Amino acid sequence: MASVLKDLLGRPLRDLRISVTDRCNFRCTYCMPKEVFGKEFQFLPRAGLLTFEEITRLSRIFISQGVRKLRITGGEPLLRRDLPRLVAQLRAIDKGVDLTLTTNGSLLKEQAHDLKAAGLSRITVSLDSLDDAVFRAMNDVDFPVTRVLDGIEAARAAGLVPIKINTVVKRGVNDDHVVDLARHFRGTGFTVRFIEYMDVGSTNGWRLDDVVPAAEVIQRISAEMPLEPLDSQYRGEVAERWRYRDGGGEVGVIASVTQPFCQDCTRARLSADGALYTCLFATTGQDLRSLLRNGATDDDIVATLATIWGRRDDRYSEIRSEETAGAARVEMSRIGG
Ligand code: SAM
Ligand code: SF4
Ligand code: SF4
């Protein structure tokens, strides 16, 4: 049985989110605002990115220390060339690991089949509105919603199920479309998860007034299609789950602002250039790439990992305050959601 690392708050390391690129073909206003991520923006140089072999080696070590879930993310992970090759390498480490990916869906139609064939278990697609004008405004590159819906359908046909849909809700932008989204996916077996707009990074101009509390989302949906709460399935589950009373499936809410879940946070994040972050709101990461490239043995890396996790006491969302609000935090596009 793999050893289980525990942090200072007794939380095991169970999930690893792996960012494979910091680039994206969208400019979602809440994540990579155009004014900041414009033509002059310096993305990571190619040589700085971890290779698939480096990612696979680290993943094997993480799994040996108790990780049971790998999520590939970004930036937009499907922009990384030859991604199914990485999926196959990760799948080869352990047949039982939950291996999933979060994508904006724009390139999914072309890649769904190959990702499934390579061993991806399932997929999460981000979709903020079914209304084409609202969707185009939120991705800010005029990308049509129909192409994401086609991608979702391709994922379903390829068997990348169960599919989750992630929707970031921003007051006055897409909150009036929440019920439409819920209705559209009700009874399909797809689970929509509504995410409170978070103050990640320091470029999105976050204001508390823009956050639509998860309780309000549930209340709006339930007013039309009655919901009842479900118990969580495992420790560290971020979404609070709700079921339609008439058996139409379920929806989730991720209330990271109004009901923080740091106590059960079992996630580490690896940036595309190989820095390890123990919190989404961290200001600095630990450089694992240098270890990899300077001849460290697996035992050296295990020891480093044990030290990093062993001194972890992050619980940003629980202590969100004036003091932490202004800090130069790492951008979401760097370390993945
Ligand atoms: N590009 C992929 C995508 O959009 O699915 C993967 C990376 S993206 C950073 C991962 C998730 O983070 C997405 O579901 C996105 O909606 C979410 N996200 C980004 N910025 C956010 C914010 N400020 N608040 C809440 N969620 C956010
Ligand atoms: Fe790109 Fe995903 Fe961020 Fe949108 S949320 S800008 S799709 S990385
Ligand atoms: Fe985990 Fe940090 Fe988010 Fe809390 S704020 S749930 S510790 S990532």
mmCIF file of C-alpha atoms and ligand atoms in Angstrom:
data_model
loop_
_atom_site.group_PDB
_atom_site.id
_atom_site.type_symbol
_atom_site.label_atom_id
_atom_site.label_comp_id
_atom_site.label_asym_id
_atom_site.label_seq_id
_atom_site.Cartn_x
_atom_site.Cartn_y
_atom_site.Cartn_z
ATOM 1 C CA MET A 1 0.000 0.000 0.000
ATOM 2 C CA ALA A 2 1.324 3.434 -0.933
ATOM 3 C CA SER A 3 2.452 5.618 1.916
ATOM 4 C CA VAL A 4 0.105 8.492 2.594
ATOM 5 C CA LEU A 5 1.625 11.895 3.214
ATOM 6 C CA LYS A 6 -0.211 14.099 5.670
ATOM 7 C CA ASP A 7 0.113 17.867 5.930
ATOM 8 C CA LEU A 8 0.058 19.966 9.099
ATOM 9 C CA LEU A 9 -3.745 19.884 9.140
ATOM 10 C CA GLY A 10 -3.832 16.097 8.686
ATOM 11 C CA ARG A 11 -4.857 16.266 5.027
ATOM 12 C CA PRO A 12 -3.543 13.479 2.769
ATOM 13 C CA LEU A 13 -2.156 14.151 -0.716
ATOM 14 C CA ARG A 14 -4.704 12.506 -3.021
ATOM 15 C CA ASP A 15 -5.036 14.598 -6.188
ATOM 16 C CA LEU A 16 -2.521 16.047 -8.572
ATOM 17 C CA ARG A 17 -3.490 18.669 -11.147
ATOM 18 C CA ILE A 18 -1.009 18.861 -13.951
ATOM 19 C CA SER A 19 -0.865 21.960 -16.125
ATOM 20 C CA VAL A 20 0.607 21.077 -19.507
ATOM 21 C CA THR A 21 0.662 24.584 -20.961
ATOM 22 C CA ASP A 22 0.117 28.151 -19.781
ATOM 23 C CA ARG A 23 -1.279 29.133 -23.192
ATOM 24 C CA CYS A 24 -4.907 29.321 -24.190
ATOM 25 C CA ASN A 25 -6.947 30.094 -27.292
ATOM 26 C CA PHE A 26 -9.634 31.769 -25.127
ATOM 27 C CA ARG A 27 -9.348 34.954 -23.120
ATOM 28 C CA CYS A 28 -12.057 34.333 -20.525
ATOM 29 C CA THR A 29 -12.496 37.638 -18.763
ATOM 30 C CA TYR A 30 -12.300 36.029 -15.302
ATOM 31 C CA CYS A 31 -9.115 34.090 -16.060
ATOM 32 C CA MET A 32 -6.924 35.586 -18.815
ATOM 33 C CA PRO A 33 -8.199 39.106 -19.455
ATOM 34 C CA LYS A 34 -7.113 40.367 -22.869
ATOM 35 C CA GLU A 35 -5.665 43.570 -21.488
ATOM 36 C CA VAL A 36 -3.106 41.537 -19.562
ATOM 37 C CA PHE A 37 -2.698 38.457 -21.753
ATOM 38 C CA GLY A 38 -2.224 40.395 -24.989
ATOM 39 C CA LYS A 39 0.213 40.024 -27.895
ATOM 40 C CA GLU A 40 3.174 41.113 -25.804
ATOM 41 C CA PHE A 41 2.515 38.704 -22.979
ATOM 42 C CA GLN A 42 5.493 36.429 -22.335
ATOM 43 C CA PHE A 43 4.320 32.848 -22.079
ATOM 44 C CA LEU A 44 6.696 30.145 -20.916
ATOM 45 C CA PRO A 45 9.361 29.216 -23.465
ATOM 46 C CA ARG A 46 8.961 25.728 -24.915
ATOM 47 C CA ALA A 47 12.190 24.465 -23.345
ATOM 48 C CA GLY A 48 10.863 25.496 -19.958
ATOM 49 C CA LEU A 49 7.883 23.151 -20.123
ATOM 50 C CA LEU A 50 8.168 19.771 -18.502
ATOM 51 C CA THR A 51 8.446 17.055 -21.128
ATOM 52 C CA PHE A 52 5.918 14.215 -21.144
ATOM 53 C CA GLU A 53 8.638 11.961 -19.746
ATOM 54 C CA GLU A 54 9.270 14.375 -16.867
ATOM 55 C CA ILE A 55 5.553 14.682 -16.115
ATOM 56 C CA THR A 56 5.200 10.901 -16.190
ATOM 57 C CA ARG A 57 8.130 10.375 -13.853
ATOM 58 C CA LEU A 58 6.751 12.884 -11.342
ATOM 59 C CA SER A 59 3.264 11.387 -11.615
ATOM 60 C CA ARG A 60 4.627 7.921 -10.890
ATOM 61 C CA ILE A 61 6.310 9.283 -7.773
ATOM 62 C CA PHE A 62 3.158 11.115 -6.662
ATOM 63 C CA ILE A 63 1.116 7.956 -7.157
ATOM 64 C CA SER A 64 3.648 6.014 -5.063
ATOM 65 C CA GLN A 65 2.930 8.517 -2.292
ATOM 66 C CA GLY A 66 -0.828 8.061 -2.320
ATOM 67 C CA VAL A 67 -2.183 10.152 -5.213
ATOM 68 C CA ARG A 68 -5.273 8.484 -6.750
ATOM 69 C CA LYS A 69 -6.446 11.139 -9.160
ATOM 70 C CA LEU A 70 -4.633 12.964 -11.941
ATOM 71 C CA ARG A 71 -6.258 15.893 -13.709
ATOM 72 C CA ILE A 72 -4.626 17.351 -16.816
ATOM 73 C CA THR A 73 -5.305 21.044 -17.180
ATOM 74 C CA GLY A 74 -3.774 24.346 -18.236
ATOM 75 C CA GLY A 75 -4.108 26.944 -19.923
ATOM 76 C CA GLU A 76 -5.899 24.932 -22.532
ATOM 77 C CA PRO A 77 -4.469 21.406 -22.339
ATOM 78 C CA LEU A 78 -5.632 20.371 -25.811
ATOM 79 C CA LEU A 79 -3.251 22.969 -27.271
ATOM 80 C CA ARG A 80 -0.312 20.875 -26.102
ATOM 81 C CA ARG A 81 0.874 18.909 -29.108
ATOM 82 C CA ASP A 82 0.408 15.143 -29.039
ATOM 83 C CA LEU A 83 -1.431 15.141 -25.702
ATOM 84 C CA PRO A 84 -2.826 11.592 -26.137
ATOM 85 C CA ARG A 85 0.770 10.364 -25.908
ATOM 86 C CA LEU A 86 0.999 11.834 -22.390
ATOM 87 C CA VAL A 87 -2.368 10.311 -21.483
ATOM 88 C CA ALA A 88 -1.122 6.892 -22.597
ATOM 89 C CA GLN A 89 2.060 7.274 -20.542
ATOM 90 C CA LEU A 90 0.102 8.276 -17.444
ATOM 91 C CA ARG A 91 -2.373 5.452 -17.905
ATOM 92 C CA ALA A 92 0.499 2.985 -18.160
ATOM 93 C CA ILE A 93 1.657 3.914 -14.634
ATOM 94 C CA ASP A 94 -1.506 2.651 -13.011
ATOM 95 C CA LYS A 95 -4.660 1.221 -14.560
ATOM 96 C CA GLY A 96 -6.762 2.167 -11.539
ATOM 97 C CA VAL A 97 -5.915 5.841 -11.234
ATOM 98 C CA ASP A 98 -8.705 8.293 -12.041
ATOM 99 C CA LEU A 99 -7.229 10.107 -15.046
ATOM 100 C CA THR A 100 -9.210 13.081 -16.236
ATOM 101 C CA LEU A 101 -8.859 16.398 -18.033
ATOM 102 C CA THR A 102 -10.430 19.862 -17.925
ATOM 103 C CA THR A 103 -10.821 21.645 -21.254
ATOM 104 C CA ASN A 104 -12.637 24.576 -22.795
ATOM 105 C CA GLY A 105 -13.934 22.091 -25.367
ATOM 106 C CA SER A 106 -12.870 24.081 -28.418
ATOM 107 C CA LEU A 107 -10.644 21.316 -29.797
ATOM 108 C CA LEU A 108 -12.474 18.378 -28.294
ATOM 109 C CA LYS A 109 -14.339 17.277 -31.379
ATOM 110 C CA GLU A 110 -11.040 16.497 -33.116
ATOM 111 C CA GLN A 111 -9.355 14.888 -30.097
ATOM 112 C CA ALA A 112 -12.026 13.083 -28.052
ATOM 113 C CA HIS A 113 -11.556 9.728 -29.728
ATOM 114 C CA ASP A 114 -7.758 9.686 -29.418
ATOM 115 C CA LEU A 115 -7.903 10.773 -25.772
ATOM 116 C CA LYS A 116 -10.270 7.942 -24.946
ATOM 117 C CA ALA A 117 -8.192 5.419 -26.871
ATOM 118 C CA ALA A 118 -5.109 6.568 -24.948
ATOM 119 C CA GLY A 119 -6.790 5.764 -21.630
ATOM 120 C CA LEU A 120 -8.410 8.968 -20.375
ATOM 121 C CA SER A 121 -11.161 8.010 -17.913
ATOM 122 C CA ARG A 122 -13.518 10.932 -18.333
ATOM 123 C CA ILE A 123 -13.597 14.653 -19.019
ATOM 124 C CA THR A 124 -14.741 18.018 -17.663
ATOM 125 C CA VAL A 125 -15.730 20.727 -20.129
ATOM 126 C CA SER A 126 -16.031 24.384 -19.167
ATOM 127 C CA LEU A 127 -19.125 26.097 -20.547
ATOM 128 C CA ASP A 128 -20.347 29.386 -19.139
ATOM 129 C CA SER A 129 -23.537 29.913 -21.106
ATOM 130 C CA LEU A 130 -25.661 28.361 -23.847
ATOM 131 C CA ASP A 131 -26.464 31.826 -25.118
ATOM 132 C CA ASP A 132 -24.090 32.383 -28.026
ATOM 133 C CA ALA A 133 -23.658 36.123 -27.463
ATOM 134 C CA VAL A 134 -22.971 35.699 -23.738
ATOM 135 C CA PHE A 135 -20.607 32.802 -24.396
ATOM 136 C CA ARG A 136 -18.660 34.751 -27.027
ATOM 137 C CA ALA A 137 -18.381 37.733 -24.692
ATOM 138 C CA MET A 138 -17.104 35.589 -21.829
ATOM 139 C CA ASN A 139 -14.454 33.739 -23.868
ATOM 140 C CA ASP A 140 -13.650 37.128 -25.440
ATOM 141 C CA VAL A 141 -12.352 35.611 -28.677
ATOM 142 C CA ASP A 142 -15.786 35.333 -30.309
ATOM 143 C CA PHE A 143 -15.783 31.542 -30.109
ATOM 144 C CA PRO A 144 -19.243 30.080 -30.917
ATOM 145 C CA VAL A 145 -20.994 27.941 -28.331
ATOM 146 C CA THR A 146 -22.102 25.360 -30.910
ATOM 147 C CA ARG A 147 -18.526 24.189 -31.393
ATOM 148 C CA VAL A 148 -18.156 23.482 -27.678
ATOM 149 C CA LEU A 149 -21.481 21.628 -27.703
ATOM 150 C CA ASP A 150 -20.185 19.578 -30.654
ATOM 151 C CA GLY A 151 -17.068 18.818 -28.611
ATOM 152 C CA ILE A 152 -19.161 17.652 -25.669
ATOM 153 C CA GLU A 153 -21.162 15.408 -27.954
ATOM 154 C CA ALA A 154 -17.955 13.952 -29.430
ATOM 155 C CA ALA A 155 -16.705 13.234 -25.893
ATOM 156 C CA ARG A 156 -19.951 11.453 -25.082
ATOM 157 C CA ALA A 157 -19.791 9.415 -28.272
ATOM 158 C CA ALA A 158 -16.184 8.467 -27.523
ATOM 159 C CA GLY A 159 -17.199 7.236 -24.048
ATOM 160 C CA LEU A 160 -15.395 9.874 -21.969
ATOM 161 C CA VAL A 161 -18.134 9.619 -19.382
ATOM 162 C CA PRO A 162 -19.481 10.697 -16.973
ATOM 163 C CA ILE A 163 -19.002 14.208 -18.345
ATOM 164 C CA LYS A 164 -18.961 17.202 -16.044
ATOM 165 C CA ILE A 165 -19.677 20.728 -17.208
ATOM 166 C CA ASN A 166 -18.002 23.589 -15.290
ATOM 167 C CA THR A 167 -19.743 26.958 -15.266
ATOM 168 C CA VAL A 168 -18.213 30.000 -13.609
ATOM 169 C CA VAL A 169 -21.044 32.293 -12.546
ATOM 170 C CA LYS A 170 -20.445 36.020 -12.639
ATOM 171 C CA ARG A 171 -23.065 38.486 -11.412
ATOM 172 C CA GLY A 172 -24.669 40.459 -14.205
ATOM 173 C CA VAL A 173 -22.822 38.477 -16.883
ATOM 174 C CA ASN A 174 -24.225 34.932 -17.010
ATOM 175 C CA ASP A 175 -26.216 34.495 -13.795
ATOM 176 C CA ASP A 176 -29.482 34.809 -15.695
ATOM 177 C CA HIS A 177 -28.454 31.793 -17.801
ATOM 178 C CA VAL A 178 -27.846 29.382 -14.954
ATOM 179 C CA VAL A 179 -31.313 27.846 -15.066
ATOM 180 C CA ASP A 180 -31.109 27.397 -18.876
ATOM 181 C CA LEU A 181 -27.878 25.451 -18.501
ATOM 182 C CA ALA A 182 -29.313 23.277 -15.759
ATOM 183 C CA ARG A 183 -32.430 22.585 -17.828
ATOM 184 C CA HIS A 184 -30.432 21.772 -20.965
ATOM 185 C CA PHE A 185 -28.313 19.109 -19.265
ATOM 186 C CA ARG A 186 -31.010 17.718 -16.979
ATOM 187 C CA GLY A 187 -31.729 14.079 -17.726
ATOM 188 C CA THR A 188 -28.643 13.681 -19.952
ATOM 189 C CA GLY A 189 -26.385 12.109 -17.328
ATOM 190 C CA PHE A 190 -24.052 15.130 -17.559
ATOM 191 C CA THR A 191 -23.509 17.011 -14.297
ATOM 192 C CA VAL A 192 -23.288 20.789 -14.424
ATOM 193 C CA ARG A 193 -21.217 22.299 -11.638
ATOM 194 C CA PHE A 194 -21.656 25.975 -10.956
ATOM 195 C CA ILE A 195 -18.479 27.583 -9.644
ATOM 196 C CA GLU A 196 -18.335 30.757 -7.603
ATOM 197 C CA TYR A 197 -16.177 33.325 -9.329
ATOM 198 C CA MET A 198 -12.901 33.315 -7.420
ATOM 199 C CA ASP A 199 -10.197 35.850 -6.699
ATOM 200 C CA VAL A 200 -7.448 33.709 -8.219
ATOM 201 C CA GLY A 201 -4.382 35.414 -9.623
ATOM 202 C CA SER A 202 -4.223 39.176 -9.537
ATOM 203 C CA THR A 203 -5.339 40.241 -12.991
ATOM 204 C CA ASN A 204 -9.062 39.568 -13.219
ATOM 205 C CA GLY A 205 -10.217 42.571 -11.194
ATOM 206 C CA TRP A 206 -12.241 40.363 -8.842
ATOM 207 C CA ARG A 207 -14.833 41.991 -6.612
ATOM 208 C CA LEU A 208 -16.991 40.235 -4.035
ATOM 209 C CA ASP A 209 -20.050 41.873 -5.605
ATOM 210 C CA ASP A 210 -19.442 39.827 -8.773
ATOM 211 C CA VAL A 211 -19.770 36.534 -6.901
ATOM 212 C CA VAL A 212 -23.125 34.779 -7.071
ATOM 213 C CA PRO A 213 -23.336 32.643 -3.916
ATOM 214 C CA ALA A 214 -23.843 28.936 -4.591
ATOM 215 C CA ALA A 215 -26.921 29.006 -2.343
ATOM 216 C CA GLU A 216 -28.515 31.498 -4.725
ATOM 217 C CA VAL A 217 -27.724 29.302 -7.728
ATOM 218 C CA ILE A 218 -29.379 26.313 -6.041
ATOM 219 C CA GLN A 219 -32.366 28.377 -5.049
ATOM 220 C CA ARG A 220 -32.851 29.687 -8.605
ATOM 221 C CA ILE A 221 -32.697 26.210 -10.132
ATOM 222 C CA SER A 222 -34.793 24.639 -7.399
ATOM 223 C CA ALA A 223 -37.551 27.204 -7.876
ATOM 224 C CA GLU A 224 -38.195 25.694 -11.303
ATOM 225 C CA MET A 225 -36.863 22.141 -10.918
ATOM 226 C CA PRO A 226 -36.915 21.114 -7.227
ATOM 227 C CA LEU A 227 -33.607 19.883 -5.794
ATOM 228 C CA GLU A 228 -32.528 18.036 -2.672
ATOM 229 C CA PRO A 229 -28.991 17.711 -1.240
ATOM 230 C CA LEU A 230 -26.858 14.585 -1.654
ATOM 231 C CA ASP A 231 -24.063 13.377 0.618
ATOM 232 C CA SER A 232 -20.497 13.818 -0.613
ATOM 233 C CA GLN A 233 -18.877 10.717 -2.089
ATOM 234 C CA TYR A 234 -15.376 11.073 -0.718
ATOM 235 C CA ARG A 235 -13.156 13.300 1.381
ATOM 236 C CA GLY A 236 -11.852 16.204 -0.643
ATOM 237 C CA GLU A 237 -14.816 16.392 -3.020
ATOM 238 C CA VAL A 238 -15.067 20.055 -3.899
ATOM 239 C CA ALA A 239 -18.583 20.132 -5.283
ATOM 240 C CA GLU A 240 -21.630 20.111 -3.088
ATOM 241 C CA ARG A 241 -24.046 17.773 -4.884
ATOM 242 C CA TRP A 242 -27.776 18.213 -5.384
ATOM 243 C CA ARG A 243 -30.286 15.847 -7.012
ATOM 244 C CA TYR A 244 -33.469 16.663 -8.896
ATOM 245 C CA ARG A 245 -36.330 15.355 -6.800
ATOM 246 C CA ASP A 246 -37.980 13.803 -9.846
ATOM 247 C CA GLY A 247 -34.903 11.742 -10.785
ATOM 248 C CA GLY A 248 -33.571 14.029 -13.545
ATOM 249 C CA GLY A 249 -29.974 13.623 -12.404
ATOM 250 C CA GLU A 250 -27.857 16.026 -10.404
ATOM 251 C CA VAL A 251 -26.094 19.386 -10.346
ATOM 252 C CA GLY A 252 -23.213 20.591 -8.223
ATOM 253 C CA VAL A 253 -22.027 23.854 -6.779
ATOM 254 C CA ILE A 254 -18.454 24.758 -5.927
ATOM 255 C CA ALA A 255 -18.770 27.360 -3.198
ATOM 256 C CA SER A 256 -15.121 28.202 -2.740
ATOM 257 C CA VAL A 257 -15.875 31.777 -1.699
ATOM 258 C CA THR A 258 -18.992 31.489 0.478
ATOM 259 C CA GLN A 259 -18.403 27.990 1.944
ATOM 260 C CA PRO A 260 -14.681 27.218 1.769
ATOM 261 C CA PHE A 261 -13.611 23.571 1.843
ATOM 262 C CA CYS A 262 -9.924 23.903 2.752
ATOM 263 C CA GLN A 263 -10.237 21.390 5.582
ATOM 264 C CA ASP A 264 -10.670 18.630 3.058
ATOM 265 C CA CYS A 265 -8.335 19.950 0.385
ATOM 266 C CA THR A 266 -6.132 17.075 -0.787
ATOM 267 C CA ARG A 267 -4.870 18.709 -3.996
ATOM 268 C CA ALA A 268 -1.435 19.672 -5.245
ATOM 269 C CA ARG A 269 -0.827 21.507 -8.505
ATOM 270 C CA LEU A 270 2.073 21.193 -10.879
ATOM 271 C CA SER A 271 2.645 24.136 -13.209
ATOM 272 C CA ALA A 272 3.674 23.591 -16.813
ATOM 273 C CA ASP A 273 7.252 24.552 -15.918
ATOM 274 C CA GLY A 274 7.421 22.095 -13.069
ATOM 275 C CA ALA A 275 6.704 24.144 -9.948
ATOM 276 C CA LEU A 276 4.600 22.509 -7.260
ATOM 277 C CA TYR A 277 1.878 24.590 -5.601
ATOM 278 C CA THR A 278 0.061 23.388 -2.510
ATOM 279 C CA CYS A 279 -2.772 25.912 -2.848
ATOM 280 C CA LEU A 280 -4.607 27.525 -5.745
ATOM 281 C CA PHE A 281 -3.920 30.858 -4.103
ATOM 282 C CA ALA A 282 -0.221 30.329 -3.478
ATOM 283 C CA THR A 283 2.203 33.103 -4.214
ATOM 284 C CA THR A 284 5.151 30.792 -4.877
ATOM 285 C CA GLY A 285 5.723 27.228 -5.987
ATOM 286 C CA GLN A 286 8.520 24.750 -5.330
ATOM 287 C CA ASP A 287 10.751 24.123 -8.298
ATOM 288 C CA LEU A 288 10.722 20.386 -9.104
ATOM 289 C CA ARG A 289 12.055 20.850 -12.640
ATOM 290 C CA SER A 290 15.558 21.660 -11.366
ATOM 291 C CA LEU A 291 15.559 18.450 -9.367
ATOM 292 C CA LEU A 292 14.520 16.476 -12.442
ATOM 293 C CA ARG A 293 17.104 18.122 -14.648
ATOM 294 C CA ASN A 294 19.958 17.972 -12.140
ATOM 295 C CA GLY A 295 19.986 14.221 -11.715
ATOM 296 C CA ALA A 296 17.887 13.782 -8.573
ATOM 297 C CA THR A 297 16.934 10.185 -7.808
ATOM 298 C CA ASP A 298 13.341 9.136 -7.195
ATOM 299 C CA ASP A 299 14.162 8.912 -3.488
ATOM 300 C CA ASP A 300 15.416 12.509 -3.514
ATOM 301 C CA ILE A 301 12.160 13.627 -5.091
ATOM 302 C CA VAL A 302 10.058 11.614 -2.630
ATOM 303 C CA ALA A 303 11.969 13.261 0.231
ATOM 304 C CA THR A 304 11.360 16.741 -1.234
ATOM 305 C CA LEU A 305 7.695 15.988 -1.718
ATOM 306 C CA ALA A 306 7.381 14.732 1.846
ATOM 307 C CA THR A 307 8.975 17.946 3.111
ATOM 308 C CA ILE A 308 6.764 20.212 0.995
ATOM 309 C CA TRP A 309 3.539 18.413 1.895
ATOM 310 C CA GLY A 310 4.611 17.918 5.509
ATOM 311 C CA ARG A 311 4.835 21.652 6.127
ATOM 312 C CA ARG A 312 1.686 22.572 4.220
ATOM 313 C CA ASP A 313 -0.818 24.612 6.191
ATOM 314 C CA ASP A 314 -2.644 26.394 3.326
ATOM 315 C CA ARG A 315 -6.263 27.320 3.835
ATOM 316 C CA TYR A 316 -6.526 30.516 1.866
ATOM 317 C CA SER A 317 -10.259 30.460 1.216
ATOM 318 C CA GLU A 318 -10.984 30.102 4.916
ATOM 319 C CA ILE A 319 -8.870 33.060 5.881
ATOM 320 C CA ARG A 320 -9.469 35.195 2.788
ATOM 321 C CA SER A 321 -8.831 38.675 4.066
ATOM 322 C CA GLU A 322 -7.713 42.168 3.244
ATOM 323 C CA GLU A 323 -4.207 41.095 4.012
ATOM 324 C CA THR A 324 -4.086 38.291 1.427
ATOM 325 C CA ALA A 325 -6.267 40.022 -1.150
ATOM 326 C CA GLY A 326 -3.525 42.189 -2.615
ATOM 327 C CA ALA A 327 -0.795 39.537 -2.842
ATOM 328 C CA ALA A 328 0.840 38.717 -6.199
ATOM 329 C CA ARG A 329 -0.688 35.278 -6.564
ATOM 330 C CA VAL A 330 0.048 32.849 -9.336
ATOM 331 C CA GLU A 331 -2.381 33.034 -12.267
ATOM 332 C CA MET A 332 -4.959 30.274 -12.759
ATOM 333 C CA SER A 333 -3.811 29.812 -16.364
ATOM 334 C CA ARG A 334 -0.388 28.918 -14.980
ATOM 335 C CA ILE A 335 -1.420 26.225 -12.542
ATOM 336 C CA GLY A 336 -4.820 25.127 -13.771
ATOM 337 C CA GLY A 337 -8.172 25.287 -12.001
HETATM 338 N N1 SAM B 1 -8.762 25.891 -20.194
HETATM 339 C C1 SAM B 1 -9.383 24.819 -19.496
HETATM 340 C C2 SAM B 1 -10.805 25.172 -19.158
HETATM 341 O O1 SAM B 1 -11.172 26.339 -19.227
HETATM 342 O O2 SAM B 1 -11.541 24.252 -18.814
HETATM 343 C C3 SAM B 1 -8.647 24.348 -18.283
HETATM 344 C C4 SAM B 1 -8.009 25.392 -17.392
HETATM 345 S S1 SAM B 1 -9.145 26.502 -16.584
HETATM 346 C C5 SAM B 1 -8.036 27.548 -15.684
HETATM 347 C C6 SAM B 1 -9.849 25.437 -15.360
HETATM 348 C C7 SAM B 1 -11.151 25.895 -14.740
HETATM 349 O O3 SAM B 1 -10.915 27.054 -13.980
HETATM 350 C C8 SAM B 1 -12.225 26.250 -15.735
HETATM 351 O O4 SAM B 1 -13.382 25.488 -15.486
HETATM 352 C C9 SAM B 1 -12.468 27.713 -15.479
HETATM 353 O O5 SAM B 1 -13.790 28.057 -15.703
HETATM 354 C C10 SAM B 1 -12.059 27.857 -14.045
HETATM 355 N N2 SAM B 1 -11.709 29.235 -13.681
HETATM 356 C C11 SAM B 1 -10.826 30.057 -14.271
HETATM 357 N N3 SAM B 1 -10.780 31.258 -13.652
HETATM 358 C C12 SAM B 1 -11.668 31.187 -12.626
HETATM 359 C C13 SAM B 1 -12.085 32.097 -11.616
HETATM 360 N N4 SAM B 1 -11.604 33.327 -11.525
HETATM 361 N N5 SAM B 1 -13.024 31.679 -10.731
HETATM 362 C C14 SAM B 1 -13.529 30.444 -10.799
HETATM 363 N N6 SAM B 1 -13.170 29.537 -11.713
HETATM 364 C C15 SAM B 1 -12.262 29.895 -12.635
HETATM 365 FE FE1 SF4 B 2 -8.445 29.574 -21.101
HETATM 366 FE FE2 SF4 B 2 -9.646 27.950 -19.405
HETATM 367 FE FE3 SF4 B 2 -8.688 30.295 -18.558
HETATM 368 FE FE4 SF4 B 2 -10.785 30.293 -20.161
HETATM 369 S S1 SF4 B 2 -10.685 29.422 -18.103
HETATM 370 S S2 SF4 B 2 -8.954 31.586 -20.397
HETATM 371 S S3 SF4 B 2 -10.403 28.558 -21.443
HETATM 372 S S4 SF4 B 2 -7.496 28.619 -19.320
HETATM 373 FE FE1 SF4 B 3 -7.287 24.076 -1.181
HETATM 374 FE FE2 SF4 B 3 -6.102 26.458 -1.115
HETATM 375 FE FE3 SF4 B 3 -8.501 26.167 -2.272
HETATM 376 FE FE4 SF4 B 3 -8.268 26.015 0.396
HETATM 377 S S1 SF4 B 3 -7.868 27.801 -0.864
HETATM 378 S S2 SF4 B 3 -9.440 24.627 -0.938
HETATM 379 S S3 SF4 B 3 -6.255 25.017 0.571
HETATM 380 S S4 SF4 B 3 -6.575 25.228 -2.960
#
